[in-house]
Amino acid sequence: MANHLLDGLMANAQPEHVFARLPDGRTYTYQDVVDVSARFANRLVALGVQPGDRVAVQVPKSIEAVTLYLGTVRAGAVFLPLNTAYTPSEIEYFLGNATPSVFVCDPKDAGSYTDLAARLGVHLETMGVWKSHGESAGTLADAALEASAAFADIDRGPDDLAAILYTSGTTGRSKGAMLTHDNLLSNAVVLKDLWRFTADDVLLHALPVFHTHGLFVATNTIMRAGAGMVFLSGFNNDQVIHYLPECTAMMGVPTFYTRLLDDPRFTKELVSHMRLFVSGSAPLLAETHVEFEARTGHRILERYGMTETNMNTSNPYDGDRRAGTVGFPLPGVDLRVCDPDTGKPVPDGEIGMIEVRGPNVFAGYWQMPEKTKEEFRDDGFFITGDLGKIDADGYVHIVGRGKDLIISGGYNIYPKEIELLLDEQDGVLESAVIGVPHPDFGEGVVGVIVPLKQAHVEEASIMEAIKDKIARFKQPKKLYVVDELPRNTMGKVQKNILRDRYAGTFAS
Ligand code: MLC
Ligand code: AMP
């Protein structure tokens, strides 16, 4: 029996080695990983999950959420993690679109999902955070504890699906990126070597585990190395500063690093034994890179990736880690910069659309063959939507986005989705949603609303009306009501003018 992803991830794991240490004192060895993921796999199969079925999961961060991912893969099924901030109306779309056979939610949300699951014919299970003292952590957790720790992995090859991760789109509709066993494994293999992870490493893990960064870049790479993690439920300065001295490496979004730099306890001594700090998911300001080095002596290693492609580029481990760049294409990844209209490569140094090809690049959007076709060139390159250039030394720079996208604290927010919702509200004629500089999140969401003639629209009532419709992190942090939106001669809203006008909204 061979399960491409599982076998590859566990190739260097020693059963007694600690995979994760939790703040509640529990430790989780690689043997525990094998046992608990087998219990989950057995339980999923008992629930009728067949190879290729989707298992959708919206649960609080826990190490068991990671072993559920592995158990799903061992059962030959497809793991579909969902942001814990998504509201039931957002979840309804994902379940309807992905048609999973099982949906696992937080026990506290079960009431909100019972009817929906019944209507869609999805089996509902629950899982919260497991406690050390035998308290129930939900139906799936309880049943898994009763299940056997022996499981014969379902055969899966490199091109079989391992996961679907939804990413929003410029049309406002989310698309499920289909990731194969080899998309995930090939990236973990490369990153482990490039970033020199060994069994001696301990990664400080404070990212969510429903996105590429926390689930695949962090966890898969650690597993591939047979290394360990201090596994925190989320990012907060107190815990991170407490645990950093026990770790050798950390991965984070830029907000993690700016928050640490704002804390006087974050000193050179605190991180003197650290080997590596990695940043990604959003642009790291060159000034943060410089300030970090001045404070700690460490140069943050910035890399660039996407849900659809896993990681594409990285600054070098040994060579010069250049602020404001995302480094070189990873081994095995082809990257080029092209004219967005003609698709022809532009000369080095010129700005164009970044396109990538390689074993890391996804298999297409779930049940959207047309959309998939639009985003690939005939020779297999994926059009990322990021604008960039390659400098004379081969470093890739991201200089902007060809897609209307806001990245806030490492989360992607597509303005179109918010605009469609604002436009539906009473008294609203139209709206525009933009990202402007935010001292904590990098970019903060601002909504600009034009009311219908004679209508009176207030920020508070609009915010109240949308509060249960979309995840909190997507909601505008400030709304402006204006008479009209600036438009060009073609009638297109000039968002650059709005971005300039409201640039100081979150100035600290
Ligand atoms: C939380 N809030 C946010 C937010 N996170 N608002 C905008 N953007 C965000 N990212 C809101 C909450 O709704 C709440 O609103 C308030 O801010 C405080 O919430 P919190 O829960 O206390 O925030 P905190 O826990 O401090 O979270 C901030 C954060 C978190 C930066 C730690 O957002 C985070 O972990 N981000 C990482 C995202 C990530 O993993 N991205 C990788 C994607 S993969 P209110 O108003 O109710 O108070 C990818 C590919 C790649 O991009 O290349 O890696
Ligand atoms: P996601 O769809 O959540 O996977 O987000 C992917 C997007 O995040 C990319 O298309 C980029 O726009 C952005 N991104 C990821 N890493 C970086 C980085 N290091 N610098 C700038 N943008 C980044």
Coordinates of C-alpha atoms and ligand atoms in Angstrom, one line a residue:
M1 CA 0.0 0.0 0.0
A2 CA 1.3 3.5 -0.8
N3 CA -0.1 6.8 0.1
H4 CA 2.1 9.3 -1.7
L5 CA 1.6 12.3 0.7
L6 CA 1.6 10.5 4.0
D7 CA 4.5 8.2 3.2
G8 CA 6.5 11.2 2.0
L9 CA 5.7 13.4 5.0
M10 CA 6.5 10.7 7.5
A11 CA 9.6 9.5 5.8
N12 CA 11.9 10.9 8.4
A13 CA 9.7 10.7 11.5
Q14 CA 10.9 8.8 14.5
P15 CA 8.0 7.4 16.6
E16 CA 9.3 8.7 20.0
H17 CA 10.3 12.2 18.7
V18 CA 8.0 15.0 19.8
F19 CA 5.9 16.4 17.0
A20 CA 4.1 19.0 19.1
R21 CA 4.2 20.5 22.5
L22 CA 1.1 22.3 23.7
P23 CA 0.8 25.1 26.2
D24 CA -1.4 22.9 28.4
G25 CA 1.5 20.6 29.0
R26 CA 0.5 17.8 26.6
T27 CA 3.1 16.4 24.2
Y28 CA 2.3 14.7 21.0
T29 CA 4.9 12.3 19.5
Y30 CA 5.1 11.0 16.0
Q31 CA 3.6 7.8 17.2
D32 CA 0.6 9.8 18.5
V33 CA 0.3 11.3 15.0
V34 CA 0.2 7.9 13.5
D35 CA -2.3 6.5 16.0
V36 CA -4.7 9.4 16.1
S37 CA -4.7 9.9 12.4
A38 CA -5.5 6.2 12.0
R39 CA -8.4 6.6 14.5
F40 CA -9.8 9.5 12.4
A41 CA -9.3 7.5 9.2
N42 CA -11.2 4.5 10.7
R43 CA -14.0 6.8 11.9
L44 CA -14.3 8.5 8.6
V45 CA -14.5 5.2 6.7
A46 CA -17.1 4.0 9.2
L47 CA -19.1 7.2 8.4
G48 CA -19.1 6.1 4.8
V49 CA -16.3 8.4 3.5
Q50 CA -15.0 7.0 0.2
P51 CA -11.8 7.8 -1.6
G52 CA -12.1 11.1 -3.3
D53 CA -14.9 12.3 -1.0
R54 CA -14.5 15.7 0.6
V55 CA -14.3 16.2 4.3
A56 CA -15.1 19.8 5.2
V57 CA -13.7 21.1 8.5
Q58 CA -14.4 24.3 10.4
V59 CA -12.9 23.7 13.9
P60 CA -10.9 25.7 16.4
K61 CA -7.1 25.3 16.0
S62 CA -5.8 22.1 17.7
I63 CA -3.2 19.5 17.0
E64 CA -6.1 17.1 16.4
A65 CA -7.3 19.3 13.6
V66 CA -3.9 18.6 12.0
T67 CA -4.1 14.9 12.6
L68 CA -7.7 15.0 11.2
Y69 CA -6.1 16.3 8.0
L70 CA -3.7 13.4 8.0
G71 CA -6.4 10.9 8.8
T72 CA -8.5 12.3 5.9
V73 CA -5.6 11.8 3.5
R74 CA -4.9 8.3 4.8
A75 CA -8.5 7.5 4.1
G76 CA -8.0 8.6 0.5
A77 CA -10.3 11.5 1.0
V78 CA -9.9 15.2 0.3
F79 CA -9.4 17.6 3.2
L80 CA -11.3 20.9 3.0
P81 CA -10.4 23.3 5.8
L82 CA -12.5 26.4 6.4
N83 CA -11.7 29.6 8.2
T84 CA -13.2 29.7 11.7
A85 CA -14.3 33.3 11.1
Y86 CA -16.7 32.3 8.3
T87 CA -20.4 32.8 9.1
P88 CA -23.0 30.1 8.4
S89 CA -24.1 31.9 5.2
E90 CA -20.6 31.7 3.8
I91 CA -20.3 28.1 4.9
E92 CA -23.5 27.3 3.1
Y93 CA -21.8 28.2 -0.2
F94 CA -18.8 26.1 0.5
L95 CA -20.8 23.0 1.5
G96 CA -23.1 23.4 -1.5
N97 CA -20.2 23.8 -3.9
A98 CA -17.9 21.1 -2.6
T99 CA -20.6 18.6 -1.7
P100 CA -18.6 17.0 1.1
S101 CA -19.8 13.8 2.6
V102 CA -18.9 14.9 6.1
F103 CA -18.8 18.4 7.7
V104 CA -17.0 18.8 11.0
C105 CA -17.8 21.9 13.0
D106 CA -17.1 23.4 16.4
P107 CA -19.5 21.8 19.0
K108 CA -20.7 25.3 19.9
D109 CA -21.8 25.9 16.3
A110 CA -23.7 22.6 15.8
G111 CA -27.1 24.3 16.3
S112 CA -26.5 26.7 13.4
Y113 CA -25.6 23.9 11.0
T114 CA -28.0 21.1 11.8
D115 CA -30.7 22.2 9.3
L116 CA -28.2 23.2 6.6
A117 CA -26.4 19.8 6.8
A118 CA -29.7 17.9 6.7
R119 CA -30.8 20.0 3.7
L120 CA -27.6 19.4 1.8
G121 CA -27.3 15.7 2.8
V122 CA -24.0 16.2 4.6
H123 CA -23.2 14.2 7.7
L124 CA -22.5 16.6 10.5
E125 CA -19.9 15.9 13.2
T126 CA -18.3 18.1 15.8
M127 CA -14.8 18.6 17.2
G128 CA -13.5 21.2 19.6
V129 CA -10.2 21.5 21.4
W130 CA -9.3 18.2 23.1
K131 CA -8.7 18.4 26.9
S132 CA -6.2 16.3 28.8
H133 CA -8.8 15.2 31.4
G134 CA -11.2 13.1 29.3
E135 CA -13.9 15.8 28.7
S136 CA -15.8 15.3 25.5
A137 CA -14.4 17.3 22.6
G138 CA -17.3 16.6 20.3
T139 CA -18.8 13.7 18.4
L140 CA -15.9 13.0 16.1
A141 CA -13.4 13.3 18.9
D142 CA -15.3 10.9 21.1
A143 CA -15.9 8.3 18.3
A144 CA -12.2 8.6 17.2
L145 CA -11.1 7.7 20.7
E146 CA -13.1 4.5 20.5
A147 CA -11.8 3.6 17.0
S148 CA -8.8 1.4 16.3
A149 CA -5.3 2.9 16.0
A150 CA -4.5 0.5 13.1
F151 CA -5.4 1.6 9.6
A152 CA -4.2 0.3 6.3
D153 CA -3.7 3.5 4.3
I154 CA -5.8 3.8 1.1
D155 CA -3.5 3.8 -2.0
R156 CA -3.1 7.3 -3.4
G157 CA -0.7 8.4 -6.1
P158 CA 1.0 11.8 -6.8
D159 CA -1.9 13.2 -8.9
D160 CA -4.7 12.3 -6.6
L161 CA -6.4 15.1 -4.7
A162 CA -5.4 15.6 -1.1
A163 CA -7.0 19.0 -0.3
I164 CA -9.3 21.7 -1.6
L165 CA -8.7 25.2 -0.3
Y166 CA -11.2 27.9 -1.2
T167 CA -9.8 31.2 -2.4
S168 CA -12.1 34.2 -3.1
G169 CA -12.2 35.6 -6.6
T170 CA -12.4 38.9 -8.3
T171 CA -16.0 38.1 -9.3
G172 CA -16.9 37.7 -5.7
R173 CA -17.4 33.9 -5.9
S174 CA -15.0 31.6 -4.1
K175 CA -13.1 29.0 -6.1
G176 CA -11.9 25.7 -4.7
A177 CA -8.2 25.2 -5.5
M178 CA -7.6 21.4 -6.0
L179 CA -4.3 20.4 -4.5
T180 CA -2.8 17.0 -5.2
H181 CA -0.7 14.8 -3.1
D182 CA 2.4 15.8 -5.0
N183 CA 1.6 19.5 -5.0
L184 CA 1.9 19.3 -1.2
L185 CA 4.7 16.8 -0.8
S186 CA 7.0 18.3 -3.5
N187 CA 6.8 21.7 -1.8
A188 CA 7.5 20.2 1.7
V189 CA 10.5 18.3 0.4
V190 CA 12.0 21.4 -1.2
L191 CA 11.3 23.8 1.7
K192 CA 12.7 21.3 4.3
D193 CA 16.0 21.2 2.4
L194 CA 16.1 24.9 1.4
W195 CA 15.5 26.1 4.9
R196 CA 17.6 23.4 6.4
F197 CA 15.0 21.9 8.8
T198 CA 16.3 18.8 10.7
A199 CA 14.8 16.7 13.5
D200 CA 16.6 19.1 16.0
D201 CA 14.3 22.0 15.0
V202 CA 11.4 23.3 17.0
L203 CA 9.1 25.6 15.1
L204 CA 7.0 28.2 16.9
H205 CA 3.6 27.6 15.3
A206 CA 1.1 30.5 15.9
L207 CA -0.6 30.5 12.5
P208 CA -4.1 29.3 11.8
V209 CA -4.3 25.7 10.3
F210 CA -7.0 26.3 7.7
H211 CA -4.7 28.0 5.2
T212 CA -1.6 27.1 3.1
H213 CA 0.8 28.9 5.4
G214 CA 0.0 27.3 8.8
L215 CA -1.2 23.9 7.5
F216 CA 1.2 23.1 4.6
V217 CA 4.2 25.4 4.7
A218 CA 4.6 25.1 8.5
T219 CA 3.2 21.7 9.4
N220 CA 4.2 19.6 6.3
T221 CA 7.7 21.0 6.3
I222 CA 8.1 20.1 10.0
M223 CA 6.8 16.6 9.4
R224 CA 9.0 16.0 6.5
A225 CA 12.0 17.0 8.7
G226 CA 10.8 14.8 11.6
A227 CA 11.1 18.0 13.7
G228 CA 8.9 19.4 16.4
M229 CA 6.7 22.4 17.1
V230 CA 5.5 24.5 20.0
F231 CA 1.9 24.6 18.9
L232 CA 0.0 27.7 20.0
S233 CA -3.8 28.3 19.5
G234 CA -3.1 31.6 17.8
F235 CA -0.8 34.6 17.8
N236 CA -0.4 36.7 20.9
N237 CA 2.8 38.5 22.0
D238 CA 2.8 37.1 25.6
Q239 CA 2.7 33.5 24.5
V240 CA 5.1 33.9 21.7
I241 CA 7.6 35.8 23.8
H242 CA 7.3 33.1 26.5
Y243 CA 7.9 30.2 24.1
L244 CA 10.4 31.7 21.6
P245 CA 13.4 30.7 23.8
E246 CA 12.4 27.0 23.4
C247 CA 12.2 27.2 19.6
T248 CA 14.7 27.4 16.8
A249 CA 12.5 28.8 14.0
M250 CA 9.3 30.7 13.4
M251 CA 7.0 31.3 10.4
G252 CA 4.6 34.2 10.3
V253 CA 2.8 36.9 8.4
P254 CA 4.2 40.4 8.6
T255 CA 1.8 41.4 11.3
F256 CA 3.5 38.9 13.6
Y257 CA 6.8 40.7 13.1
T258 CA 5.5 44.2 13.4
R259 CA 3.7 43.3 16.7
L260 CA 6.8 41.8 18.1
L261 CA 8.9 44.8 17.2
D262 CA 6.4 47.0 19.0
D263 CA 7.1 45.0 22.2
P264 CA 10.1 46.0 24.3
R265 CA 10.4 42.4 25.6
F266 CA 11.3 41.3 22.1
T267 CA 15.1 41.6 22.4
K268 CA 18.2 40.2 20.8
E269 CA 18.8 38.0 23.9
L270 CA 15.4 36.5 23.6
V271 CA 16.0 35.2 20.1
S272 CA 19.8 34.7 20.3
H273 CA 19.5 30.9 19.8
M274 CA 16.9 31.2 17.0
R275 CA 18.0 29.9 13.6
L276 CA 15.3 31.2 11.2
F277 CA 12.4 33.7 10.9
V278 CA 10.3 33.3 7.8
S279 CA 7.7 35.7 6.5
G280 CA 5.1 35.5 3.8
S281 CA 1.4 35.7 2.8
A282 CA 1.6 39.5 2.5
P283 CA 4.4 42.0 1.7
L284 CA 6.9 42.5 4.4
L285 CA 7.8 46.2 4.4
A286 CA 11.5 46.7 3.8
E287 CA 11.6 49.0 6.9
T288 CA 10.3 46.0 9.0
H289 CA 13.1 43.9 7.6
V290 CA 15.7 46.5 8.5
E291 CA 14.3 47.2 11.9
F292 CA 14.1 43.5 12.7
E293 CA 17.7 43.1 11.8
A294 CA 18.8 46.1 13.8
R295 CA 16.9 44.8 16.9
T296 CA 17.7 41.1 16.7
G297 CA 20.6 40.6 14.4
H298 CA 18.4 38.2 12.3
R299 CA 17.5 38.8 8.7
I300 CA 13.9 37.7 8.1
L301 CA 13.7 35.3 5.2
E302 CA 10.8 36.3 3.0
R303 CA 9.1 33.9 0.6
Y304 CA 6.2 34.1 -1.8
G305 CA 3.3 31.7 -2.3
M306 CA -0.4 31.3 -3.0
T307 CA -3.1 28.9 -2.2
E308 CA -3.1 27.7 -5.8
T309 CA 0.6 27.2 -6.0
N310 CA 2.0 26.6 -2.5
M311 CA 5.4 28.3 -2.3
N312 CA 7.0 29.7 -5.4
T313 CA 10.0 31.6 -4.4
S314 CA 12.3 32.1 -1.4
N315 CA 15.1 34.3 -0.3
P316 CA 18.3 32.2 0.1
Y317 CA 19.2 30.6 3.4
D318 CA 22.9 31.3 3.1
G319 CA 23.1 34.1 0.6
D320 CA 21.8 37.7 0.8
R321 CA 18.2 37.9 2.0
R322 CA 17.1 41.1 0.4
A323 CA 14.5 43.3 1.9
G324 CA 11.6 44.1 -0.4
T325 CA 12.2 41.0 -2.5
V326 CA 10.8 37.5 -2.4
G327 CA 14.1 35.8 -3.6
F328 CA 14.5 33.2 -6.2
P329 CA 12.2 30.6 -7.7
L330 CA 12.3 27.4 -5.7
P331 CA 14.1 24.4 -7.2
G332 CA 11.8 22.8 -9.7
V333 CA 9.6 25.9 -10.1
D334 CA 9.7 27.9 -13.4
L335 CA 8.8 31.5 -13.0
R336 CA 8.5 34.2 -15.6
V337 CA 7.2 37.7 -15.9
C338 CA 5.0 38.4 -18.9
D339 CA 3.1 41.1 -20.5
P340 CA -0.4 40.6 -19.1
D341 CA -2.1 41.2 -22.5
T342 CA 0.1 39.3 -24.9
G343 CA 1.5 36.7 -22.5
K344 CA 5.0 37.3 -23.9
P345 CA 7.9 37.4 -21.4
V346 CA 9.1 40.9 -20.7
P347 CA 12.9 41.6 -20.4
D348 CA 14.4 41.3 -16.9
G349 CA 13.9 44.5 -14.9
E350 CA 10.5 45.2 -16.5
I351 CA 7.3 44.9 -14.6
G352 CA 4.7 42.3 -15.8
M353 CA 2.5 39.5 -14.6
I354 CA 4.2 36.7 -12.6
E355 CA 3.5 33.3 -14.0
V356 CA 4.6 30.0 -12.5
R357 CA 4.8 26.3 -13.4
G358 CA 6.0 23.3 -11.5
P359 CA 5.0 20.4 -9.3
N360 CA 3.7 22.8 -6.7
V361 CA 1.0 24.3 -9.0
F362 CA -2.5 23.1 -8.3
A363 CA -4.7 20.9 -10.5
G364 CA -7.4 23.5 -11.2
Y365 CA -10.5 25.0 -9.6
W366 CA -13.1 22.5 -8.4
Q367 CA -15.8 22.1 -11.0
M368 CA -14.8 25.3 -12.8
P369 CA -13.0 24.1 -16.0
E370 CA -13.6 27.4 -17.8
K371 CA -12.2 29.5 -14.9
T372 CA -9.2 27.1 -14.7
K373 CA -8.5 27.4 -18.4
E374 CA -8.6 31.2 -18.2
E375 CA -5.9 31.2 -15.6
F376 CA -3.4 28.9 -17.3
R377 CA -1.3 29.5 -20.4
D378 CA -1.2 26.8 -23.0
D379 CA 2.3 25.8 -21.9
G380 CA 1.1 25.1 -18.4
F381 CA 2.1 28.4 -16.7
F382 CA -0.4 29.6 -14.0
I383 CA -1.2 33.3 -14.1
T384 CA -0.8 34.4 -10.5
G385 CA -2.4 37.9 -10.7
D386 CA 0.7 39.3 -9.0
L387 CA 2.7 42.0 -10.8
G388 CA 6.4 41.8 -10.4
K389 CA 9.9 41.9 -11.9
I390 CA 13.1 40.0 -11.9
D391 CA 16.2 42.1 -11.1
A392 CA 19.7 41.8 -12.5
D393 CA 20.7 39.4 -9.8
G394 CA 17.6 37.2 -10.3
Y395 CA 15.7 38.3 -7.3
V396 CA 11.9 38.4 -7.8
H397 CA 10.1 41.6 -6.6
I398 CA 6.4 41.8 -6.2
V399 CA 5.4 45.3 -7.1
G400 CA 1.6 45.2 -7.0
R401 CA -1.4 43.2 -7.9
G402 CA -3.1 42.8 -11.2
K403 CA -6.1 41.5 -9.3
D404 CA -8.4 43.7 -7.1
L405 CA -7.4 42.1 -3.8
I406 CA -6.8 43.4 -0.2
I407 CA -4.4 41.5 2.1
S408 CA -5.2 42.2 5.7
G409 CA -3.1 40.5 8.4
G410 CA -2.3 37.8 5.9
Y411 CA -6.0 37.1 5.0
N412 CA -7.1 37.7 1.4
I413 CA -10.2 39.8 1.0
Y414 CA -11.8 40.4 -2.4
P415 CA -13.5 43.8 -2.6
K416 CA -16.1 42.5 -5.1
E417 CA -17.6 40.2 -2.4
I418 CA -18.0 43.0 0.0
E419 CA -19.3 45.5 -2.6
L420 CA -22.0 43.0 -3.7
L421 CA -23.1 42.8 -0.1
L422 CA -23.0 46.5 0.5
D423 CA -24.9 47.2 -2.7
E424 CA -27.8 45.0 -1.4
Q425 CA -28.3 47.1 1.7
D426 CA -31.3 49.4 2.1
G427 CA -30.7 52.9 0.8
V428 CA -27.4 52.0 -1.0
L429 CA -27.0 52.8 -4.7
E430 CA -23.5 51.6 -5.1
S431 CA -20.2 51.1 -3.3
A432 CA -16.5 50.6 -3.7
V433 CA -14.2 48.7 -1.3
I434 CA -10.5 49.5 -1.0
G435 CA -7.5 48.6 1.1
V436 CA -5.5 51.4 2.7
P437 CA -2.4 51.3 4.9
H438 CA -3.1 49.9 8.4
P439 CA -0.5 49.9 11.1
D440 CA -1.3 46.4 12.4
F441 CA -2.8 44.5 9.4
G442 CA -0.7 46.1 6.6
E443 CA -3.9 46.9 4.8
G444 CA -7.3 47.7 6.3
V445 CA -10.7 47.5 4.6
V446 CA -12.5 50.7 3.8
G447 CA -16.0 50.9 2.2
V448 CA -17.2 53.9 0.3
I449 CA -21.0 54.1 -0.1
V450 CA -23.2 56.2 -2.4
P451 CA -26.7 56.3 -1.1
L452 CA -29.8 56.3 -3.3
K453 CA -31.3 59.7 -3.9
Q454 CA -33.2 60.9 -0.8
A455 CA -32.0 57.9 1.2
H456 CA -30.2 58.4 4.5
V457 CA -27.5 55.8 5.2
E458 CA -25.5 55.5 8.4
E459 CA -22.3 53.6 9.0
A460 CA -23.6 51.9 12.1
S461 CA -26.8 50.5 10.5
I462 CA -25.0 49.1 7.5
M463 CA -22.4 47.5 9.7
E464 CA -25.2 45.9 11.8
A465 CA -26.9 44.7 8.7
I466 CA -23.9 42.9 7.3
K467 CA -22.5 41.6 10.6
D468 CA -23.7 38.0 10.2
K469 CA -23.3 37.8 6.5
I470 CA -19.5 37.8 6.1
A471 CA -16.5 37.0 8.3
R472 CA -15.6 39.8 10.7
F473 CA -12.1 40.2 9.2
K474 CA -13.6 41.1 5.8
Q475 CA -16.0 43.7 7.2
P476 CA -15.0 47.3 6.5
K477 CA -13.2 48.8 9.5
K478 CA -14.5 52.2 8.3
L479 CA -17.3 53.3 6.0
Y480 CA -17.6 56.6 4.2
V481 CA -20.8 57.9 2.7
V482 CA -20.2 60.1 -0.4
D483 CA -22.3 61.6 -3.1
E484 CA -20.6 59.9 -6.0
L485 CA -17.6 57.7 -6.8
P486 CA -14.8 59.0 -9.0
R487 CA -14.9 57.4 -12.4
N488 CA -12.8 57.5 -15.5
T489 CA -14.1 58.2 -19.0
M490 CA -15.0 54.5 -19.4
G491 CA -17.2 54.7 -16.3
K492 CA -14.8 52.5 -14.3
V493 CA -14.5 53.4 -10.6
Q494 CA -11.0 54.9 -10.0
K495 CA -10.0 53.1 -6.9
N496 CA -6.6 54.7 -6.9
I497 CA -8.2 58.0 -6.2
L498 CA -10.2 56.6 -3.4
R499 CA -7.1 54.9 -1.9
D500 CA -5.2 58.2 -2.0
R501 CA -8.2 60.1 -0.5
Y502 CA -8.6 57.7 2.4
A503 CA -5.0 56.7 2.9
G504 CA -4.9 58.3 6.3
T505 CA -7.9 56.5 7.7
F506 CA -5.9 54.3 10.1
A507 CA -2.9 56.5 10.5
S508 CA -1.7 55.9 14.1
Ligands
MLC1 C1 -8.5 39.5 13.1 N1 -9.2 40.6 12.7 C2 -8.8 41.0 11.6 C3 -7.8 40.1 11.2 N2 -7.6 39.2 12.2 N3 -9.1 42.1 10.8 C4 -8.5 42.2 9.6 N4 -7.6 41.4 9.2 C5 -7.2 40.3 10.0 N5 -6.2 39.5 9.5 C6 -10.2 41.4 13.5 C7 -11.1 40.5 14.3 O1 -12.3 40.2 13.5 C8 -11.4 41.4 15.5 O2 -12.4 42.4 15.1 C9 -10.1 42.1 15.7 O3 -9.5 42.2 14.4 C10 -9.2 41.4 16.7 O4 -9.3 40.1 16.5 P1 -8.3 39.0 17.1 O5 -8.9 37.7 16.9 O6 -7.9 39.4 18.5 O7 -7.1 39.2 16.2 P2 -5.8 38.4 16.3 O8 -6.0 37.1 17.0 O9 -4.8 39.3 16.9 O10 -5.5 38.1 14.8 C11 -4.7 38.8 14.0 C12 -3.7 37.9 13.3 C13 -4.6 36.9 12.5 C14 -2.8 38.7 12.4 C15 -2.8 37.2 14.3 O11 -5.4 37.6 11.6 C16 -3.7 35.8 11.8 O12 -3.3 34.8 12.4 N6 -3.5 36.0 10.5 C17 -2.7 35.1 9.7 C18 -3.5 34.7 8.5 C19 -2.8 33.6 7.7 O13 -2.4 32.6 8.2 N7 -2.6 33.8 6.4 C20 -2.0 32.8 5.5 C21 -2.9 32.6 4.2 S1 -2.1 31.5 3.1 P3 -13.3 43.1 16.1 O14 -13.7 44.3 15.4 O15 -14.4 42.1 16.4 O16 -12.5 43.4 17.3 C22 -1.4 32.5 2.0 C23 -0.4 31.9 1.0 C24 0.9 32.2 1.5 O17 -1.6 33.6 1.9 O18 1.8 32.8 0.7 O19 1.2 31.9 2.7
AMP2 P1 -3.7 33.4 -0.9 O1 -4.7 33.4 -2.1 O2 -4.4 33.6 0.4 O3 -3.0 32.2 -1.0 O4 -2.8 34.6 -1.1 C1 -1.8 34.7 -2.1 C2 -1.4 36.1 -2.4 O5 -0.7 36.6 -1.2 C3 -0.4 36.1 -3.5 O6 -1.0 36.1 -4.8 C4 0.3 37.4 -3.2 O7 -0.5 38.5 -3.7 C5 0.3 37.5 -1.7 N1 1.6 37.1 -1.1 C6 2.0 36.0 -0.6 N2 3.3 36.1 -0.2 C7 3.7 37.3 -0.4 C8 4.9 38.1 -0.2 N3 5.9 37.6 0.4 N4 4.9 39.4 -0.6 C9 3.9 39.9 -1.2 N5 2.7 39.3 -1.4 C10 2.6 38.0 -1.0

